[in-house]
Amino acid sequence: MPINDIRIVLVEPNHPGNIGAVARAMKTMALSDLALVRPVDFPSHLADRRSMGAKDLLDKARVFESLEEAIGDCRLVIGSSARERSFPHSILEPRECAAQLVGEAADGEPAALIFGPERTGLANRELDQCTFQVRIPANEAFSSLNLGAAVQLLCYEIFMASRTPEEALASIPKEKPSLQIEMEHFYDHLERALDARGYLEGEMREVTLSKLRRLFNRGRPHSGELKLLHTMLKMIHNESE
Ligand code: SAH
């Protein structure tokens, strides 16, 4: 199975050395699509040096201003985090994560695996843009791997999944789930409609929006279903005017 369509996204990497280490980790596992969101220091000699023979990946790495732009063309987005969140998200094991990515990413259908900044990890609002979360099981008292090591381990699982028979992989849903950018438009509309009805007032606003995002992310609506939801929202919105 080809794995060129699996994109590794680093959100705000602080140390250029880690970006180089990630490029090397990816190349050893036959991955090549690297996206960087607001890297603190890039391009950088330090990144080039740490990448060893993988400078070609750094040369063609794309830099984005926002996570939304880096994953807008994906239907499947998996966020990696060592932490369990206070409300449930669908948490995958590395092997399941790899089977899902390899099963769904195909010609011209990119899928993304996201990594957070070294110090803070992915924020809730970033995980809210993901279909699933992946956690690498580790020492409960010390579960945070170095960024390069986390990328290496998950890319290894992707490489191994690419060598397994197709039947063992997750299959692409019959009706393609919507693109991430279409989901963002829907969440915009949802927020506006709920605001118009005064539903999002008070301190629970962010938590409520986050719960709704996770609910719809889990449902993976296809474009026909999103259209239905947009129509419902329009009606709710108009009633309040
Ligand atoms: N201090 C941060 C960890 C940052 S490590 C925190 O507590 O969240 C940098 C990145 O590596 C993380 O954002 C995550 O994407 C990945 N990572 C590290 N350990 C991981 C683990 N056990 N499971 C999944 N991802 C992990």
mmCIF file of N, CA, C and O in Angstrom, residues 63-117:
data_model
loop_
_atom_site.group_PDB
_atom_site.id
_atom_site.type_symbol
_atom_site.label_atom_id
_atom_site.label_comp_id
_atom_site.label_asym_id
_atom_site.label_seq_id
_atom_site.Cartn_x
_atom_site.Cartn_y
_atom_site.Cartn_z
ATOM 1 N N VAL A 63 5.031 25.245 4.953
ATOM 2 C CA VAL A 63 4.825 25.980 6.203
ATOM 3 C C VAL A 63 3.470 26.664 6.148
ATOM 4 O O VAL A 63 3.117 27.285 5.142
ATOM 5 N N PHE A 64 2.675 26.517 7.205
ATOM 6 C CA PHE A 64 1.330 27.100 7.252
ATOM 7 C C PHE A 64 1.186 28.036 8.449
ATOM 8 O O PHE A 64 1.860 27.866 9.462
ATOM 9 N N GLU A 65 0.286 28.998 8.287
ATOM 10 C CA GLU A 65 0.002 29.947 9.365
ATOM 11 C C GLU A 65 -0.967 29.362 10.386
ATOM 12 O O GLU A 65 -1.035 29.805 11.525
ATOM 13 N N SER A 66 -1.794 28.408 9.938
ATOM 14 C CA SER A 66 -2.774 27.849 10.873
ATOM 15 C C SER A 66 -2.921 26.353 10.634
ATOM 16 O O SER A 66 -2.664 25.848 9.530
ATOM 17 N N LEU A 67 -3.367 25.663 11.692
ATOM 18 C CA LEU A 67 -3.610 24.224 11.573
ATOM 19 C C LEU A 67 -4.738 23.964 10.564
ATOM 20 O O LEU A 67 -4.676 23.012 9.780
ATOM 21 N N GLU A 68 -5.759 24.844 10.582
ATOM 22 C CA GLU A 68 -6.889 24.684 9.662
ATOM 23 C C GLU A 68 -6.403 24.563 8.220
ATOM 24 O O GLU A 68 -6.877 23.715 7.461
ATOM 25 N N GLU A 69 -5.443 25.433 7.850
ATOM 26 C CA GLU A 69 -4.934 25.398 6.467
ATOM 27 C C GLU A 69 -4.139 24.117 6.192
ATOM 28 O O GLU A 69 -4.184 23.574 5.091
ATOM 29 N N ALA A 70 -3.414 23.655 7.210
ATOM 30 C CA ALA A 70 -2.549 22.485 6.994
ATOM 31 C C ALA A 70 -3.349 21.199 6.798
ATOM 32 O O ALA A 70 -2.858 20.255 6.188
ATOM 33 N N ILE A 71 -4.589 21.167 7.304
ATOM 34 C CA ILE A 71 -5.364 19.910 7.243
ATOM 35 C C ILE A 71 -6.693 20.054 6.514
ATOM 36 O O ILE A 71 -7.485 19.115 6.473
ATOM 37 N N GLY A 72 -6.938 21.250 5.936
ATOM 38 C CA GLY A 72 -8.239 21.535 5.317
ATOM 39 C C GLY A 72 -8.649 20.533 4.246
ATOM 40 O O GLY A 72 -9.838 20.266 4.047
ATOM 41 N N ASP A 73 -7.676 19.942 3.534
ATOM 42 C CA ASP A 73 -7.985 19.028 2.429
ATOM 43 C C ASP A 73 -8.051 17.570 2.887
ATOM 44 O O ASP A 73 -8.092 16.664 2.055
ATOM 45 N N CYS A 74 -8.032 17.326 4.212
ATOM 46 C CA CYS A 74 -8.062 15.942 4.719
ATOM 47 C C CYS A 74 -9.450 15.556 5.205
ATOM 48 O O CYS A 74 -10.184 16.393 5.735
ATOM 49 N N ARG A 75 -9.780 14.264 5.057
ATOM 50 C CA ARG A 75 -11.044 13.750 5.609
ATOM 51 C C ARG A 75 -10.799 13.041 6.930
ATOM 52 O O ARG A 75 -11.713 12.864 7.728
ATOM 53 N N LEU A 76 -9.573 12.592 7.130
ATOM 54 C CA LEU A 76 -9.204 11.895 8.366
ATOM 55 C C LEU A 76 -8.026 12.642 8.993
ATOM 56 O O LEU A 76 -7.009 12.860 8.345
ATOM 57 N N VAL A 77 -8.203 13.055 10.253
ATOM 58 C CA VAL A 77 -7.147 13.774 10.961
ATOM 59 C C VAL A 77 -6.979 13.127 12.336
ATOM 60 O O VAL A 77 -7.948 13.014 13.089
ATOM 61 N N ILE A 78 -5.772 12.672 12.646
ATOM 62 C CA ILE A 78 -5.540 12.042 13.950
ATOM 63 C C ILE A 78 -4.531 12.882 14.731
ATOM 64 O O ILE A 78 -3.472 13.245 14.210
ATOM 65 N N GLY A 79 -4.888 13.237 15.958
ATOM 66 C CA GLY A 79 -4.009 14.053 16.801
ATOM 67 C C GLY A 79 -3.327 13.172 17.831
ATOM 68 O O GLY A 79 -3.980 12.343 18.470
ATOM 69 N N SER A 80 -2.019 13.345 18.012
ATOM 70 C CA SER A 80 -1.324 12.512 18.995
ATOM 71 C C SER A 80 -1.131 13.288 20.287
ATOM 72 O O SER A 80 -0.740 14.454 20.273
ATOM 73 N N SER A 81 -1.446 12.630 21.378
ATOM 74 C CA SER A 81 -1.297 13.282 22.673
ATOM 75 C C SER A 81 -1.107 12.224 23.747
ATOM 76 O O SER A 81 -1.754 11.175 23.720
ATOM 77 N N ALA A 82 -0.205 12.528 24.691
ATOM 78 C CA ALA A 82 0.053 11.594 25.785
ATOM 79 C C ALA A 82 -1.054 11.687 26.819
ATOM 80 O O ALA A 82 -1.272 10.775 27.593
ATOM 81 N N ARG A 83 -1.721 12.829 26.821
ATOM 82 C CA ARG A 83 -2.703 13.078 27.892
ATOM 83 C C ARG A 83 -4.095 12.585 27.545
ATOM 84 O O ARG A 83 -4.535 12.683 26.404
ATOM 85 N N GLU A 84 -4.778 12.076 28.567
ATOM 86 C CA GLU A 84 -6.192 11.759 28.395
ATOM 87 C C GLU A 84 -6.961 13.019 28.757
ATOM 88 O O GLU A 84 -6.641 13.670 29.724
ATOM 89 N N ARG A 85 -7.931 13.340 27.966
ATOM 90 C CA ARG A 85 -8.657 14.601 28.197
ATOM 91 C C ARG A 85 -9.796 14.389 29.164
ATOM 92 O O ARG A 85 -10.229 13.271 29.410
ATOM 93 N N SER A 86 -10.303 15.489 29.689
ATOM 94 C CA SER A 86 -11.343 15.391 30.714
ATOM 95 C C SER A 86 -12.668 14.865 30.156
ATOM 96 O O SER A 86 -13.469 14.341 30.890
ATOM 97 N N PHE A 87 -12.907 15.045 28.854
ATOM 98 C CA PHE A 87 -14.066 14.369 28.297
ATOM 99 C C PHE A 87 -13.628 13.503 27.121
ATOM 100 O O PHE A 87 -12.667 13.807 26.434
ATOM 101 N N PRO A 88 -14.341 12.404 26.917
ATOM 102 C CA PRO A 88 -13.798 11.360 26.052
ATOM 103 C C PRO A 88 -13.705 11.752 24.574
ATOM 104 O O PRO A 88 -14.556 12.433 24.051
ATOM 105 N N HIS A 89 -12.648 11.319 23.992
ATOM 106 C CA HIS A 89 -12.393 11.490 22.566
ATOM 107 C C HIS A 89 -12.102 10.066 22.144
ATOM 108 O O HIS A 89 -11.770 9.239 22.994
ATOM 109 N N SER A 90 -12.248 9.758 20.900
ATOM 110 C CA SER A 90 -11.963 8.380 20.517
ATOM 111 C C SER A 90 -10.455 8.170 20.507
ATOM 112 O O SER A 90 -9.778 8.694 19.631
ATOM 113 N N ILE A 91 -9.952 7.436 21.478
ATOM 114 C CA ILE A 91 -8.501 7.255 21.597
ATOM 115 C C ILE A 91 -8.068 5.921 20.987
ATOM 116 O O ILE A 91 -8.563 4.859 21.359
ATOM 117 N N LEU A 92 -7.145 6.015 20.021
ATOM 118 C CA LEU A 92 -6.655 4.820 19.335
ATOM 119 C C LEU A 92 -5.286 4.411 19.874
ATOM 120 O O LEU A 92 -4.538 5.233 20.397
ATOM 121 N N GLU A 93 -4.960 3.148 19.710
ATOM 122 C CA GLU A 93 -3.605 2.649 19.954
ATOM 123 C C GLU A 93 -2.811 2.930 18.677
ATOM 124 O O GLU A 93 -3.394 3.014 17.580
ATOM 125 N N PRO A 94 -1.478 3.020 18.772
ATOM 126 C CA PRO A 94 -0.674 3.306 17.579
ATOM 127 C C PRO A 94 -0.975 2.394 16.388
ATOM 128 O O PRO A 94 -1.053 2.848 15.243
ATOM 129 N N ARG A 95 -1.193 1.095 16.656
ATOM 130 C CA ARG A 95 -1.420 0.163 15.542
ATOM 131 C C ARG A 95 -2.758 0.433 14.849
ATOM 132 O O ARG A 95 -2.862 0.375 13.622
ATOM 133 N N GLU A 96 -3.779 0.734 15.669
ATOM 134 C CA GLU A 96 -5.098 1.056 15.085
ATOM 135 C C GLU A 96 -5.007 2.357 14.291
ATOM 136 O O GLU A 96 -5.614 2.507 13.226
ATOM 137 N N CYS A 97 -4.260 3.299 14.834
ATOM 138 C CA CYS A 97 -4.082 4.596 14.176
ATOM 139 C C CYS A 97 -3.460 4.392 12.798
ATOM 140 O O CYS A 97 -3.911 4.953 11.788
ATOM 141 N N ALA A 98 -2.433 3.535 12.733
ATOM 142 C CA ALA A 98 -1.745 3.280 11.467
ATOM 143 C C ALA A 98 -2.678 2.586 10.472
ATOM 144 O O ALA A 98 -2.713 2.942 9.283
ATOM 145 N N ALA A 99 -3.474 1.620 10.964
ATOM 146 C CA ALA A 99 -4.383 0.894 10.066
ATOM 147 C C ALA A 99 -5.423 1.848 9.485
ATOM 148 O O ALA A 99 -5.808 1.747 8.316
ATOM 149 N N GLN A 100 -5.860 2.791 10.311
ATOM 150 C CA GLN A 100 -6.850 3.769 9.856
ATOM 151 C C GLN A 100 -6.236 4.693 8.792
ATOM 152 O O GLN A 100 -6.818 4.911 7.726
ATOM 153 N N LEU A 101 -5.046 5.201 9.081
ATOM 154 C CA LEU A 101 -4.401 6.131 8.134
ATOM 155 C C LEU A 101 -4.080 5.445 6.813
ATOM 156 O O LEU A 101 -4.391 5.966 5.738
ATOM 157 N N VAL A 102 -3.480 4.264 6.885
ATOM 158 C CA VAL A 102 -3.075 3.576 5.650
ATOM 159 C C VAL A 102 -4.313 3.132 4.870
ATOM 160 O O VAL A 102 -4.342 3.183 3.644
ATOM 161 N N GLY A 103 -5.369 2.721 5.610
ATOM 162 C CA GLY A 103 -6.587 2.282 4.933
ATOM 163 C C GLY A 103 -7.292 3.411 4.197
ATOM 164 O O GLY A 103 -7.889 3.211 3.143
ATOM 165 N N GLU A 104 -7.227 4.620 4.762
ATOM 166 C CA GLU A 104 -8.013 5.719 4.183
ATOM 167 C C GLU A 104 -7.250 6.632 3.234
ATOM 168 O O GLU A 104 -7.837 7.241 2.351
ATOM 169 N N ALA A 105 -5.927 6.776 3.477
ATOM 170 C CA ALA A 105 -5.175 7.683 2.603
ATOM 171 C C ALA A 105 -4.946 6.985 1.266
ATOM 172 O O ALA A 105 -4.454 5.871 1.222
ATOM 173 N N ALA A 106 -5.356 7.614 0.207
ATOM 174 C CA ALA A 106 -5.169 7.008 -1.115
ATOM 175 C C ALA A 106 -4.850 8.135 -2.087
ATOM 176 O O ALA A 106 -4.828 9.293 -1.690
ATOM 177 N N ASP A 107 -4.657 7.763 -3.333
ATOM 178 C CA ASP A 107 -4.268 8.763 -4.333
ATOM 179 C C ASP A 107 -5.075 10.039 -4.212
ATOM 180 O O ASP A 107 -6.290 10.040 -4.398
ATOM 181 N N GLY A 108 -4.395 11.112 -3.926
ATOM 182 C CA GLY A 108 -5.062 12.408 -3.895
ATOM 183 C C GLY A 108 -5.996 12.580 -2.722
ATOM 184 O O GLY A 108 -6.721 13.566 -2.641
ATOM 185 N N GLU A 109 -6.050 11.619 -1.802
ATOM 186 C CA GLU A 109 -6.896 11.731 -0.605
ATOM 187 C C GLU A 109 -5.991 11.734 0.619
ATOM 188 O O GLU A 109 -5.760 10.689 1.230
ATOM 189 N N PRO A 110 -5.453 12.894 0.966
ATOM 190 C CA PRO A 110 -4.507 12.917 2.070
ATOM 191 C C PRO A 110 -5.177 12.695 3.423
ATOM 192 O O PRO A 110 -6.351 12.997 3.602
ATOM 193 N N ALA A 111 -4.423 12.127 4.353
ATOM 194 C CA ALA A 111 -4.875 12.000 5.741
ATOM 195 C C ALA A 111 -3.730 12.520 6.608
ATOM 196 O O ALA A 111 -2.571 12.416 6.222
ATOM 197 N N ALA A 112 -4.073 13.099 7.773
ATOM 198 C CA ALA A 112 -3.029 13.771 8.558
ATOM 199 C C ALA A 112 -2.854 13.190 9.948
ATOM 200 O O ALA A 112 -3.812 12.744 10.577
ATOM 201 N N LEU A 113 -1.606 13.220 10.403
ATOM 202 C CA LEU A 113 -1.265 12.833 11.766
ATOM 203 C C LEU A 113 -0.555 14.048 12.387
ATOM 204 O O LEU A 113 0.453 14.524 11.852
ATOM 205 N N ILE A 114 -1.117 14.546 13.493
ATOM 206 C CA ILE A 114 -0.649 15.825 14.045
ATOM 207 C C ILE A 114 0.110 15.647 15.357
ATOM 208 O O ILE A 114 -0.299 14.861 16.213
ATOM 209 N N PHE A 115 1.170 16.434 15.505
ATOM 210 C CA PHE A 115 1.977 16.419 16.732
ATOM 211 C C PHE A 115 2.022 17.819 17.328
ATOM 212 O O PHE A 115 2.050 18.813 16.598
ATOM 213 N N GLY A 116 2.057 17.879 18.666
ATOM 214 C CA GLY A 116 2.016 19.183 19.329
ATOM 215 C C GLY A 116 3.386 19.745 19.647
ATOM 216 O O GLY A 116 4.409 19.079 19.432
ATOM 217 N N PRO A 117 3.412 20.981 20.182
ATOM 218 C CA PRO A 117 4.672 21.608 20.575
ATOM 219 C C PRO A 117 5.345 20.840 21.720
ATOM 220 O O PRO A 117 4.653 20.216 22.533
#
